[in-house]
Coordinates of C-alpha atoms in Angstrom, one line a residue:
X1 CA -30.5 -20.5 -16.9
X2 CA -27.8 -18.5 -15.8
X3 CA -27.8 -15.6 -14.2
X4 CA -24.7 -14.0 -16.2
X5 CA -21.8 -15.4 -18.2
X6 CA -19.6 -14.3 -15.5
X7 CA -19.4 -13.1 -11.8
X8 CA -17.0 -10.9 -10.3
X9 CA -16.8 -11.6 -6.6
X10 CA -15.7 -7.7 -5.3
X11 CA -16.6 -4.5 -6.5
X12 CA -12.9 -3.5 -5.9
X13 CA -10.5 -1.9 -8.4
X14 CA -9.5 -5.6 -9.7
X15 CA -13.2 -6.8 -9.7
X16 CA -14.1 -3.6 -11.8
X17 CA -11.2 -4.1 -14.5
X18 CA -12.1 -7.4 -14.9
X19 CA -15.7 -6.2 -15.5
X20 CA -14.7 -3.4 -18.2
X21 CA -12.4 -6.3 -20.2
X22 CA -15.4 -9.0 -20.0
X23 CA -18.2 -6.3 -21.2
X24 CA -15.8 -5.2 -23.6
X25 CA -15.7 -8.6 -24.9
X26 CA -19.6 -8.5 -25.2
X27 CA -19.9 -10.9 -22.0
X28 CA -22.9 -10.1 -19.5
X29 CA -21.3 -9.5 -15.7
X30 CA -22.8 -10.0 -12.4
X31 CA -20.9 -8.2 -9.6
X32 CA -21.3 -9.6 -5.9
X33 CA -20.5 -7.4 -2.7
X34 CA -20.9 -7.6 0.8
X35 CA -21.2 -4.1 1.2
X36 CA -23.5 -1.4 -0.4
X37 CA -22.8 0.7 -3.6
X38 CA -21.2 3.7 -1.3
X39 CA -18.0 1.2 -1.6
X40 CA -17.6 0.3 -5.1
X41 CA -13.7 1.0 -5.6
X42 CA -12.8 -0.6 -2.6
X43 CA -9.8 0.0 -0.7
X44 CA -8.3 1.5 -3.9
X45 CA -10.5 4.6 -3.2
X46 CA -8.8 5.4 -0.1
X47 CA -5.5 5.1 -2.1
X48 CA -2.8 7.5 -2.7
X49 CA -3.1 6.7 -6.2
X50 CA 0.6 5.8 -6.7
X51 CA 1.6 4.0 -9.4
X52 CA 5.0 1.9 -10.9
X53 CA 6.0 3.2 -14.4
X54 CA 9.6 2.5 -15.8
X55 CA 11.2 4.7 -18.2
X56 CA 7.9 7.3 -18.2
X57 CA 7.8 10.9 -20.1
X58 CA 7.3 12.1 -16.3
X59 CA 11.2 10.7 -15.2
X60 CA 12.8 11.4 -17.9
X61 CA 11.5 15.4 -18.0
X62 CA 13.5 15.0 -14.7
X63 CA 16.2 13.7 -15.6
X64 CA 15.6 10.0 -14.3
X65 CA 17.8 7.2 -16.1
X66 CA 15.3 4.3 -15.7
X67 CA 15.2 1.0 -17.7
X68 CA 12.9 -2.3 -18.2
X69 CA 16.4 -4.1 -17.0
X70 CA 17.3 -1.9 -13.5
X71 CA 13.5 -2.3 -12.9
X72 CA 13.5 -6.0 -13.0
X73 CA 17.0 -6.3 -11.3
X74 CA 15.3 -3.9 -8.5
X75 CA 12.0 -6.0 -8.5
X76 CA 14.0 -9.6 -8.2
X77 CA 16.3 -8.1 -5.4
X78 CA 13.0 -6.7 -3.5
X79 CA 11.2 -9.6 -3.8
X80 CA 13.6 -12.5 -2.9
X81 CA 11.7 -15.3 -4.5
X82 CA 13.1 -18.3 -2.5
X83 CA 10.5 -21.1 -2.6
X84 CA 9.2 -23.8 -4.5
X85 CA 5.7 -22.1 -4.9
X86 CA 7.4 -19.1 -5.9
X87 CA 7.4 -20.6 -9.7
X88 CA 3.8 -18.6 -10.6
X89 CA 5.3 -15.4 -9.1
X90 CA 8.2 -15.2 -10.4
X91 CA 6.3 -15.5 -13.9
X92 CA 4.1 -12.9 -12.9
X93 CA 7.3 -10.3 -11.8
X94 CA 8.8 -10.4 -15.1
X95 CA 5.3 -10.4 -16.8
X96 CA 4.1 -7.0 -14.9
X97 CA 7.6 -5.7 -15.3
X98 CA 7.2 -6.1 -18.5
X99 CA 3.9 -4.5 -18.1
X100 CA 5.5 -1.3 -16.5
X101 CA 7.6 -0.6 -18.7
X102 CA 5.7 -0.6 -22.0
X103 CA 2.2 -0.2 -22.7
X104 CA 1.0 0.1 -18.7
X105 CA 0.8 4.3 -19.1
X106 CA -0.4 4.6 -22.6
X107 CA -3.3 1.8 -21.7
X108 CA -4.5 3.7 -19.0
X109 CA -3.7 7.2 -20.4
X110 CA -6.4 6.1 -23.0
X111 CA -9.1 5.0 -20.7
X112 CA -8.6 8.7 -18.7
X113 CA -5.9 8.7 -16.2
X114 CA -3.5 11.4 -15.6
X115 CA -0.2 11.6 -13.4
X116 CA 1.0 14.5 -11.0
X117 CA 4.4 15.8 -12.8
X118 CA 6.7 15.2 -9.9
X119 CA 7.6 11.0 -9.8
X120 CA 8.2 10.3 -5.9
X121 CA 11.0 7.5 -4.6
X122 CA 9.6 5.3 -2.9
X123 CA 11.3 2.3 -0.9
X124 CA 14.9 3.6 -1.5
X125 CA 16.5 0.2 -0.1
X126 CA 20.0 1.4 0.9
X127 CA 21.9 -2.2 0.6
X128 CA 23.7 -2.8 -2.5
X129 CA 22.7 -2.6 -6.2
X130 CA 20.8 -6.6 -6.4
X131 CA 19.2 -6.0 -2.5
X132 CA 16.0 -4.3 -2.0
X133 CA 15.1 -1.2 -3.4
X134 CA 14.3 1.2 -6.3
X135 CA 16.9 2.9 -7.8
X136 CA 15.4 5.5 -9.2
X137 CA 12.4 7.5 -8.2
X138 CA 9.1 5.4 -9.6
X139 CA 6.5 6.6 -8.0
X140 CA 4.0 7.9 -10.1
X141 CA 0.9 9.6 -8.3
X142 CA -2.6 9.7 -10.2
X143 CA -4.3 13.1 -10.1
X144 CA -7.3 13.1 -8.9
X145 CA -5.4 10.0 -6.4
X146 CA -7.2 7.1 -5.8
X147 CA -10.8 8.0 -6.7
X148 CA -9.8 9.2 -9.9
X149 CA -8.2 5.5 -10.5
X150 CA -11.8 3.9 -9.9
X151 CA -13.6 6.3 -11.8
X152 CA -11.6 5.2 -15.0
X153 CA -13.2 1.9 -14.8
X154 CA -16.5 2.5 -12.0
X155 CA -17.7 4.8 -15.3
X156 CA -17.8 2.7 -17.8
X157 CA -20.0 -0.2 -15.9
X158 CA -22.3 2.0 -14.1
X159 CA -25.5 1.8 -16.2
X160 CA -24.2 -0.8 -18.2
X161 CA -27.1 -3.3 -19.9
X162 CA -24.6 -5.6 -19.7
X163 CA -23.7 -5.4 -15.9
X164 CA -25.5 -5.9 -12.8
X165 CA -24.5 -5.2 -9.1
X166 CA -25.7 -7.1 -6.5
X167 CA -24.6 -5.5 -3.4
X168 CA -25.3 -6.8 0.1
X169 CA -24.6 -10.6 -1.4
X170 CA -21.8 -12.0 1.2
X171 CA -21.0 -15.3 -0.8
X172 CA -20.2 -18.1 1.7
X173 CA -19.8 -21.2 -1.0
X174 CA -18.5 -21.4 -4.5
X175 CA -20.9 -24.1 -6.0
X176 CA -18.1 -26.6 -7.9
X177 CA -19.9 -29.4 -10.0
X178 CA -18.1 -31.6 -12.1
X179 CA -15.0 -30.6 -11.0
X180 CA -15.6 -26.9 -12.5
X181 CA -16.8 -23.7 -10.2
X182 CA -20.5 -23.0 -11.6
X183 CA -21.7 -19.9 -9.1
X184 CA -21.6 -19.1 -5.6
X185 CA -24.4 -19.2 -2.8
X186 CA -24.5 -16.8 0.2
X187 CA -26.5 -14.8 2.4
X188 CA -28.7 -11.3 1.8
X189 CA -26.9 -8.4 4.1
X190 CA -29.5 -6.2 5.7
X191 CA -29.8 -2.9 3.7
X192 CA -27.7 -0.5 5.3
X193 CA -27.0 3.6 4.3
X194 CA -23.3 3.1 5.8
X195 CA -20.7 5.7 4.6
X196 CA -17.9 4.1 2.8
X197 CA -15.5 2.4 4.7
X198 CA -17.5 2.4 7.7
X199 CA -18.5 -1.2 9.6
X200 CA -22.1 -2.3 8.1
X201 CA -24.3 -4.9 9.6
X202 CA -23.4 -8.7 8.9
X203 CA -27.2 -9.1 10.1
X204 CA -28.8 -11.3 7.6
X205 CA -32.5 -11.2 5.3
X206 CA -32.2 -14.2 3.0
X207 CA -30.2 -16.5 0.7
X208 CA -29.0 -16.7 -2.2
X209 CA -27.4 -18.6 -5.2
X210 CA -26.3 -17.4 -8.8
X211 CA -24.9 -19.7 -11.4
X212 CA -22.7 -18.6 -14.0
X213 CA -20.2 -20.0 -17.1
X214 CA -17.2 -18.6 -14.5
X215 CA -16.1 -16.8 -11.3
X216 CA -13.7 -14.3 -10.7
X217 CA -12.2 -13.7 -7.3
X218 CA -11.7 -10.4 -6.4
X219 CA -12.5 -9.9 -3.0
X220 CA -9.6 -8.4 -1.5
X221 CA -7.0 -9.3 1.1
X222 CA -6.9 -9.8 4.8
X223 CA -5.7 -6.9 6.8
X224 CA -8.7 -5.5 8.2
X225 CA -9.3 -8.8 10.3
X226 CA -6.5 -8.5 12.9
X227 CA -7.3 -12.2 13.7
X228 CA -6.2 -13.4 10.5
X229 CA -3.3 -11.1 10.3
X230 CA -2.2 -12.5 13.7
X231 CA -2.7 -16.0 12.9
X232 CA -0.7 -15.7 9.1
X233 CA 2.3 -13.5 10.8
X234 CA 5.5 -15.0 9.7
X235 CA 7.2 -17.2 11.9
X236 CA 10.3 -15.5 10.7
X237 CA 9.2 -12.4 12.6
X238 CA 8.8 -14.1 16.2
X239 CA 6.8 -12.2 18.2
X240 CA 3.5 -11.4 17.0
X241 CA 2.4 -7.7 17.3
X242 CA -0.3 -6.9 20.3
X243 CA -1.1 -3.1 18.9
X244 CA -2.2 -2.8 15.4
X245 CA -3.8 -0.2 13.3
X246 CA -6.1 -1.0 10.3
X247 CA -5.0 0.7 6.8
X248 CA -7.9 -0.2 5.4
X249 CA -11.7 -1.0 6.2
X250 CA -13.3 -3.7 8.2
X251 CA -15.0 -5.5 5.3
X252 CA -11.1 -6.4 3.9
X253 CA -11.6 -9.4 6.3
X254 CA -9.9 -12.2 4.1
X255 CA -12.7 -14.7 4.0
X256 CA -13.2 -15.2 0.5
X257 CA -9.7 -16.6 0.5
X258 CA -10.6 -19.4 2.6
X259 CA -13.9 -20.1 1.0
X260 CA -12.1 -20.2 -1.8
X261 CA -9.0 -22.7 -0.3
X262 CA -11.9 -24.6 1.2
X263 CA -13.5 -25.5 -2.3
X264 CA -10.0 -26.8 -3.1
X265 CA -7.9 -23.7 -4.6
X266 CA -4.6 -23.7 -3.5
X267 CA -3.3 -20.8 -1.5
X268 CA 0.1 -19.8 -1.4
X269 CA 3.0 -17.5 1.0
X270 CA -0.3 -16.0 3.6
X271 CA 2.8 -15.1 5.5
X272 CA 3.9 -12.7 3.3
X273 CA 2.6 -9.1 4.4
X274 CA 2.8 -5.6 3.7
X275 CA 2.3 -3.8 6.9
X276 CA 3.6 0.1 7.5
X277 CA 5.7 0.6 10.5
X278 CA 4.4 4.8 10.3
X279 CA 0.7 4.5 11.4
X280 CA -0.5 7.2 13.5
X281 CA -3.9 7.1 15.0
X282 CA -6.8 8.7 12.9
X283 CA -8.2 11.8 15.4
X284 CA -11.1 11.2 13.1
X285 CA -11.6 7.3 12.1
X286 CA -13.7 6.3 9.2
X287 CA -13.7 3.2 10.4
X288 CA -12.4 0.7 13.4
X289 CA -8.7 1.4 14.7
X290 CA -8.3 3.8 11.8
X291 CA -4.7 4.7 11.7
X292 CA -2.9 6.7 8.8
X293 CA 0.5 6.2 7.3
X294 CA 2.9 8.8 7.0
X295 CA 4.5 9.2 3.9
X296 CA 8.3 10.4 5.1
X297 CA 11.2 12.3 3.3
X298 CA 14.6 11.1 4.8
X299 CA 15.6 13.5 7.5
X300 CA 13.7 12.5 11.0
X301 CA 15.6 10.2 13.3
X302 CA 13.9 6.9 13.7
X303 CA 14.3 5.8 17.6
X304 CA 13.2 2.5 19.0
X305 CA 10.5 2.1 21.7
X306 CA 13.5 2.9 24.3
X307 CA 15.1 5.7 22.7
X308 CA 17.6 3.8 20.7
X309 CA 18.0 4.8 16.8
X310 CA 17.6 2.1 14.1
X311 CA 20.4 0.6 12.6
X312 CA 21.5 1.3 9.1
X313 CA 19.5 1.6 6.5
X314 CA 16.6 1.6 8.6
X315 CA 15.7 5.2 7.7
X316 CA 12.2 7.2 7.3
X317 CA 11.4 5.7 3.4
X318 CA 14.1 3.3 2.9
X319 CA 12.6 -0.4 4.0
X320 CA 9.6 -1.4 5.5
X321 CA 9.4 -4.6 6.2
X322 CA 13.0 -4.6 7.3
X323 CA 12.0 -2.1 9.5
X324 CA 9.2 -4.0 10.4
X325 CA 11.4 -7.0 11.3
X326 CA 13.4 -5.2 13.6
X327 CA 10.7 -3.9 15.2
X328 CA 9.2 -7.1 16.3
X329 CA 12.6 -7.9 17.5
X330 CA 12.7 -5.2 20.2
X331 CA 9.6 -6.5 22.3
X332 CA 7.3 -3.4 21.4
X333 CA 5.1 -2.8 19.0
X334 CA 5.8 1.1 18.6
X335 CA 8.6 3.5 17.6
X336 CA 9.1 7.4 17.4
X337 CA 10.2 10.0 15.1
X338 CA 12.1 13.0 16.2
X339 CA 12.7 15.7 14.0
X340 CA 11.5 19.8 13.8
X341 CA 8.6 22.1 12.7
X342 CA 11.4 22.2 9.1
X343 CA 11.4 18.6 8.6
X344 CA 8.0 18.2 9.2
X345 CA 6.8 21.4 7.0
X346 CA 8.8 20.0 3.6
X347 CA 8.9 15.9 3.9
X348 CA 5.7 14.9 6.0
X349 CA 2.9 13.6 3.5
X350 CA 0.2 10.8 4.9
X351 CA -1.2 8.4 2.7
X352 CA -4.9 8.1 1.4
X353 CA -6.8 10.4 -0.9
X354 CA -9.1 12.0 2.2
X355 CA -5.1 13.4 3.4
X356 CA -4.6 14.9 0.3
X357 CA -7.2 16.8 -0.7
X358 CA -5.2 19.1 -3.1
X359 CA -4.4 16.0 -5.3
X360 CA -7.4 14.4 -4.5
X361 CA -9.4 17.6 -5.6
X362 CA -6.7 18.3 -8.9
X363 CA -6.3 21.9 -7.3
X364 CA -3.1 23.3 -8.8
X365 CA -3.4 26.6 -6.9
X366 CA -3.5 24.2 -3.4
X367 CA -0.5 22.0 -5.1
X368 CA 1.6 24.4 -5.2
X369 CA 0.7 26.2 -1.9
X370 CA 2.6 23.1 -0.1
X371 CA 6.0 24.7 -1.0
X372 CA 4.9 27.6 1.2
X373 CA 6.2 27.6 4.5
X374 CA 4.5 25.1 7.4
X375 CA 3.2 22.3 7.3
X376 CA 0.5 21.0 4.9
X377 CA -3.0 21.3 6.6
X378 CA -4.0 17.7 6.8
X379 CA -0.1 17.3 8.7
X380 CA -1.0 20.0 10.5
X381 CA -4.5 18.8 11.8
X382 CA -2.5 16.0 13.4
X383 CA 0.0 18.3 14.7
X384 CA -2.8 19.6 16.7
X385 CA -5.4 16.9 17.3
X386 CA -3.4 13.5 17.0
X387 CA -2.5 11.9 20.2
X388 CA 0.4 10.7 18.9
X389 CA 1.9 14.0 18.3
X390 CA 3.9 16.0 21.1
X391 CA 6.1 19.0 20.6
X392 CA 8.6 20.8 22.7
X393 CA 11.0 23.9 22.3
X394 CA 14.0 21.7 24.5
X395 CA 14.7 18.3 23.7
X396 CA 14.6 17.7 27.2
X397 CA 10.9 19.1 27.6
X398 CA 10.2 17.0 24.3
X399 CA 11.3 13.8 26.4
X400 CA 9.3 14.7 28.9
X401 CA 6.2 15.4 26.5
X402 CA 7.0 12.0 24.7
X403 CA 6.4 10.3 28.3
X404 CA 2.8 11.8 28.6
X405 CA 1.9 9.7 25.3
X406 CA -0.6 6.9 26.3
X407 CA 0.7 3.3 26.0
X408 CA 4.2 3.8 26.2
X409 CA 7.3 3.3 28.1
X410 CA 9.2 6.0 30.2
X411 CA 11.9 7.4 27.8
X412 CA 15.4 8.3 29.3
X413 CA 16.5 11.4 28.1
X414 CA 20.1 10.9 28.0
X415 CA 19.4 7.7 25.9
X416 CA 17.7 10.7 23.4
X417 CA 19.9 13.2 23.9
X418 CA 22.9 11.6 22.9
X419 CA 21.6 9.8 19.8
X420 CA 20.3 13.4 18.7
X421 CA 23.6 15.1 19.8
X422 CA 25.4 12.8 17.5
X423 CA 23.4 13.1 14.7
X424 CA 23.5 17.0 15.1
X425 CA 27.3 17.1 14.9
X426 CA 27.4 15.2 11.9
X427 CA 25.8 17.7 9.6
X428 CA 28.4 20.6 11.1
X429 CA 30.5 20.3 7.4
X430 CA 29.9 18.5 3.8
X431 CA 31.8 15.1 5.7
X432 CA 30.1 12.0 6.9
X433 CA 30.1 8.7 8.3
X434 CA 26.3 9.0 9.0
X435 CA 24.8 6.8 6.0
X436 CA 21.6 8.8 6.5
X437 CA 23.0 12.3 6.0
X438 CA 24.6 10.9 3.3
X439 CA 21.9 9.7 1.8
X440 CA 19.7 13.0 2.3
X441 CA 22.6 14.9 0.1
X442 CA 22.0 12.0 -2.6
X443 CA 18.5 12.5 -2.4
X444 CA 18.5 16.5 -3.0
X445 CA 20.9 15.2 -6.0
X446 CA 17.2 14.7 -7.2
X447 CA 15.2 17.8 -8.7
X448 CA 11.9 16.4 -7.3
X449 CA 13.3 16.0 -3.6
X450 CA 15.0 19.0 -3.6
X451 CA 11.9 21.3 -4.4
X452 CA 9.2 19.3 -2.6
X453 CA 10.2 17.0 -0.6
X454 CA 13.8 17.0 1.6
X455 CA 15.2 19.6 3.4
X456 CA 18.9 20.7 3.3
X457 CA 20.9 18.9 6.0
X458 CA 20.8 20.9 9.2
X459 CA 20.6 19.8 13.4
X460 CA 17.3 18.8 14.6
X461 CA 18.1 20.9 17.6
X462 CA 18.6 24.3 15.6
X463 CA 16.4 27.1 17.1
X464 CA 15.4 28.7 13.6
X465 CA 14.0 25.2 12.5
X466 CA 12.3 24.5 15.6
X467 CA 10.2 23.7 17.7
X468 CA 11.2 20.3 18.1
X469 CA 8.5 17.4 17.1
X470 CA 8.2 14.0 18.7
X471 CA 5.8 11.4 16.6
X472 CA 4.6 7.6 18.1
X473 CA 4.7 5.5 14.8
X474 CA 2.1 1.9 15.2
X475 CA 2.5 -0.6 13.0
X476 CA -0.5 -0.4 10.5
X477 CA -1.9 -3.1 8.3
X478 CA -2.7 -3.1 5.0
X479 CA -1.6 -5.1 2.2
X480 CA -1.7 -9.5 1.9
X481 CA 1.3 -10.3 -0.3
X482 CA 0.5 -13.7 -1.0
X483 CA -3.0 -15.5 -1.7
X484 CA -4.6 -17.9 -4.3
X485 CA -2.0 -19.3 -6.8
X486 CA -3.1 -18.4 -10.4
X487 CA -1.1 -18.6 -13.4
X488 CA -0.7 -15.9 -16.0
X489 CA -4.5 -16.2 -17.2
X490 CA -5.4 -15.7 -13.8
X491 CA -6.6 -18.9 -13.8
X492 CA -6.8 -20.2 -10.1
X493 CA -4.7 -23.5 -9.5
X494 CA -4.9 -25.9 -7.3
X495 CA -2.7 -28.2 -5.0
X496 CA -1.6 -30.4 -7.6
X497 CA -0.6 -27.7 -10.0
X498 CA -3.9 -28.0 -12.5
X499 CA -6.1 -25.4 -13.2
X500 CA -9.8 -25.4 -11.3
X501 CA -12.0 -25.2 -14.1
X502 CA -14.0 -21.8 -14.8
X503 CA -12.5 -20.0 -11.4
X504 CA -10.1 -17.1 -12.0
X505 CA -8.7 -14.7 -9.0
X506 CA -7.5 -11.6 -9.2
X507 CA -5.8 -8.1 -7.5
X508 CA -5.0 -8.8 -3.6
X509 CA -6.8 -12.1 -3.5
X510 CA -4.2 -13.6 -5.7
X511 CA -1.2 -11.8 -4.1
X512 CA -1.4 -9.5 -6.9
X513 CA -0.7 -12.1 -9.2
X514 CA 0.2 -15.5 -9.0
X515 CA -0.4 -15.7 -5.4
X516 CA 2.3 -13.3 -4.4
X517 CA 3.9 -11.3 -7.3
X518 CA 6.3 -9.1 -4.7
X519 CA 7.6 -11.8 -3.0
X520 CA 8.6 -10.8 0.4
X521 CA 8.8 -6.7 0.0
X522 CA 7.0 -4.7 -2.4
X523 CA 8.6 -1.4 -4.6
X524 CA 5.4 0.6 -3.7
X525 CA 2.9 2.5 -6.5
X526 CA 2.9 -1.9 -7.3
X527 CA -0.6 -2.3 -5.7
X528 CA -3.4 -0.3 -7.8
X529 CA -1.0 -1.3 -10.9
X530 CA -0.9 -5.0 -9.6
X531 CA -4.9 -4.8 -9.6
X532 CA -4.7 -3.2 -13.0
X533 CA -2.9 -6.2 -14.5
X534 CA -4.2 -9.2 -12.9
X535 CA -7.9 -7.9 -13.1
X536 CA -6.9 -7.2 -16.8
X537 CA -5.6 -10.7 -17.5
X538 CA -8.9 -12.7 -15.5
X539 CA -11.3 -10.7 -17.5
X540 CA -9.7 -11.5 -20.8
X541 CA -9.2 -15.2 -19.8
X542 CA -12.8 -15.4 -18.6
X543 CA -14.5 -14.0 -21.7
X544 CA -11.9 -16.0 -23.6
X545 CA -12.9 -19.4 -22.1
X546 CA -16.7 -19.0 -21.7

């Protein structure tokens, strides 16, 4: 007898929309996780909540001009779709496109979700209009941030008769028979009272083996095992990075993939990532080589391991993986920011929901306190506690400050001095050649960057905006951008192009959708919406086909 019509491997945000549409659908759900019920949500807790809408009420109140076509000429110039296996992605891209721009808001508006007023812009690009980028701003952030996103969907399976958790089950094997995936077996997890997001035991109590109609992948992605990150970094990039942060927890260790590859699913662009080039080191880790992203407005000046600025439009927000690329050009796996006490007041925001506890909390009074002047507490706890944080009233005293950081090398300060000295005299009148100053004045263009998020133009080295701030950015991971090839069912695939019979994938496991929805760079606010819609289409296709 079977133990449920279907189970959802991951208790992540994917694996939980994929529940809600199967029990909707009257079908009885088993959900299997490694780790305990403290970490049902996945890394989509410990999300910013952002989200991709196109053409919302929220940007047009502000005056944004957005459209399904700009979106999908923005997405196809992000993604850069270039291979034969890109035929499933591509599908997917116009399909959550599509999504985006119609009924993505109202659907999850009904099931409970609300959005912060003020739409961020995200990933500004700064090529020309069919290269990488959004146009507009997009970035929609859910109040209450990411725990709020889970709860939408964690509520309604909670107590369920027709759902079952069975934390603590690591499955190791999908059992295939007759050419169609039937359960999975695996091993029994020691109990454990772990906090979320903190390393549990892989000590083991028993076995296991459940049998079901069909199986849903939802495990997650790979960039909390640093091995497997290493081992999948694209070729492309040369040098493989020696210092890495981890964006997300330990248990996002990527081996459901391969268990999944290895029962014949076919697994598509692993050397497509989404790592942050911001990371700073978490003075207070959750778990192993915590580090945080900052979230940067576009004023600070981006220097190289050396003291050397980033070429255009390598700026603070504009490109990550570009900037990634160069980085792993220069030999080092580290950069700085320099900017001011201003700067950092007004356009520092770090990413997760535990950094923003006024969002996080849906405290207007605390909202609206960051428009007061200094910087935001969380910010400010880094300012004082993070090691990667020096500040100096002199630039040359910052220099020297910035050679005191651990792990880094000796900084010569007329290498700094005359990259800030050039900046600074290019904000003395309304002229520029500096594509960066010129695109801070476009951004303040926008009401919602104005107010809250970039500061008027002004030298880094002016006394009133001072003191002077020096930051040590890591390279941290956290997203896999491709992953098991699934076509617009969510129905896994394999080598040959036919579909595995009675296995369906979903969220980062499938690249988001089709095994790598974003191509090459991702938009941003595409990742909890990506789990949204390719959880969304597996559950429907599972209770469909059993």
């Amino acid at each position: 007898m079977a133990d449920a019509d279907v189970i959802v491997v991951g208790a992540g945000l994917a694996g939980l929309v994929a529940a809600c549409e199967l029990v909707d659908r009257g079908r009885r759900v088993l959900i299997v996780d490694q780790e305990n019920a403290n970490n049902i949500g996945g890394q989509a807790f410990w999300s910013f909540g952002g989200l991709f809408f196109v053409d919302s009420p929220e940007q047009r109140r502000l005056g944004i001009r957005d459209s399904h076509e700009l979106a999908l000429q923005d997405w196809l110039g992000t993604a850069g779709f270039d291979r034969p296996e890109d035929h499933w992605p591509r599908q997917w891209a116009h399909a959550y496109v599509d999504f985006a721009a119609g009924e993505k808001r109202s659907w999850l508006r009904e099931r409970g979700l609300q959005t912060f007023p003020v739409v961020g812009w995200a990933e500004r690009g700064g090529y020309d209009a069919r290269g990488h980028g959004n146009s507009v701003p997009r970035f929609h952030i859910t109040w209450g941030t990411g725990p709020a996103i889970v709860d939408i969907f964690a509520r309604r399976l909670l107590g369920n008769t027709k759902v079952r958790f069975a934390h603590r089950h690591r499955v190791d094997e999908l059992i295939v028979e007759n050419g169609a995936v039937v359960g999975v077996r695996g091993a029994v997890l020691e109990p454990t009272t772990a906090a979320r997001g903190a390393a549990s035991s892989r000590n083991t109590v028993g076995e296991f083996e459940l049998r079901a109609s069909a199986v849903i992948v939802a495990s997650g992605g790979i960039g909390g095992n640093h091995d497997l990150v290493r081992q999948n970094w694209p070729k492309r990039m040369g040098r493989v990075p020696e210092q890495l942060l981890s964006g997300v927890p330990a248990h996002v260790d990527g081996r459901m993939i391969g268990i999944t590859e290895s029962a014949g699913a076919h697994v598509i662009n692993s050397d497509r990532m989404w790592h942050y080039t911001e990371g700073i080191t978490n003075y207070d880790p959750i778990w192993p080589l915590h580090g945080i992203r900052i979230l940067p407005g576009p004023s600070s000046l981006w220097l190289d391991a050396t003291g050397k600025r980033l070429p255009s439009p390598l700026y603070p927000g504009f490109d990550t993986l570009g900037t990634l690329e160069y980085i792993a050009q220069t030999g080092q796996d580290y950069t700085w920011f320099i900017l001011n006490a201003r700067i950092i007041a007004k356009e520092f925001a770090l990413s997760g929901q535990e950094q923003n506890p006024d969002l996080t909390g849906k405290s207007v009074r605390d909202v609206l306190a960051r428009v007061r002047a200094g910087a935001p507490a969380p910010v400010q706890a880094f300012i004082d506690k993070g090691i990667d944080f020096v500040s100096a009233h002199s630039l040359r005293d910052l220099v020297s400050a910035m050679n005191t950081v651990p792990d880094v090398l000796p900084v010569d300060y007329a290498t700094v001095e005359a990259e800030v000295t050039a900046r600074d005299r290019e904000v003395a009148n309304r002229f520029t050649k500096d594509t960066q100053i010129a695109s801070i004045r476009v951004a303040r263009n926008y009401l919602g960057d104005r107010v809250s998020r970039v500061v008027a133009p002004h030298r880094l080295t002016d006394p009133k905006a001072g003191p002077l701030i020096a930051v040590k950015l890591h390279i941290v991971t956290r997203k896999s951008l491709g992953g098991l090839e699934t076509d617009l069912d969510s129905r896994v695939l394999k080598s040959d192009g036919s579909v595995f019979d009675g296995l369906y994938a979903a969220g980062e496991a499938a690249g988001f959708g089709g095994g790598g929805v974003h191509g090459y760079r991702s938009l941003e606010g595409t990742f909890l919406g990506g789990c949204v819609f390719s959880g969304r289409a597996a559950g429907r296709a599972a209770a469909r086909d059993v």
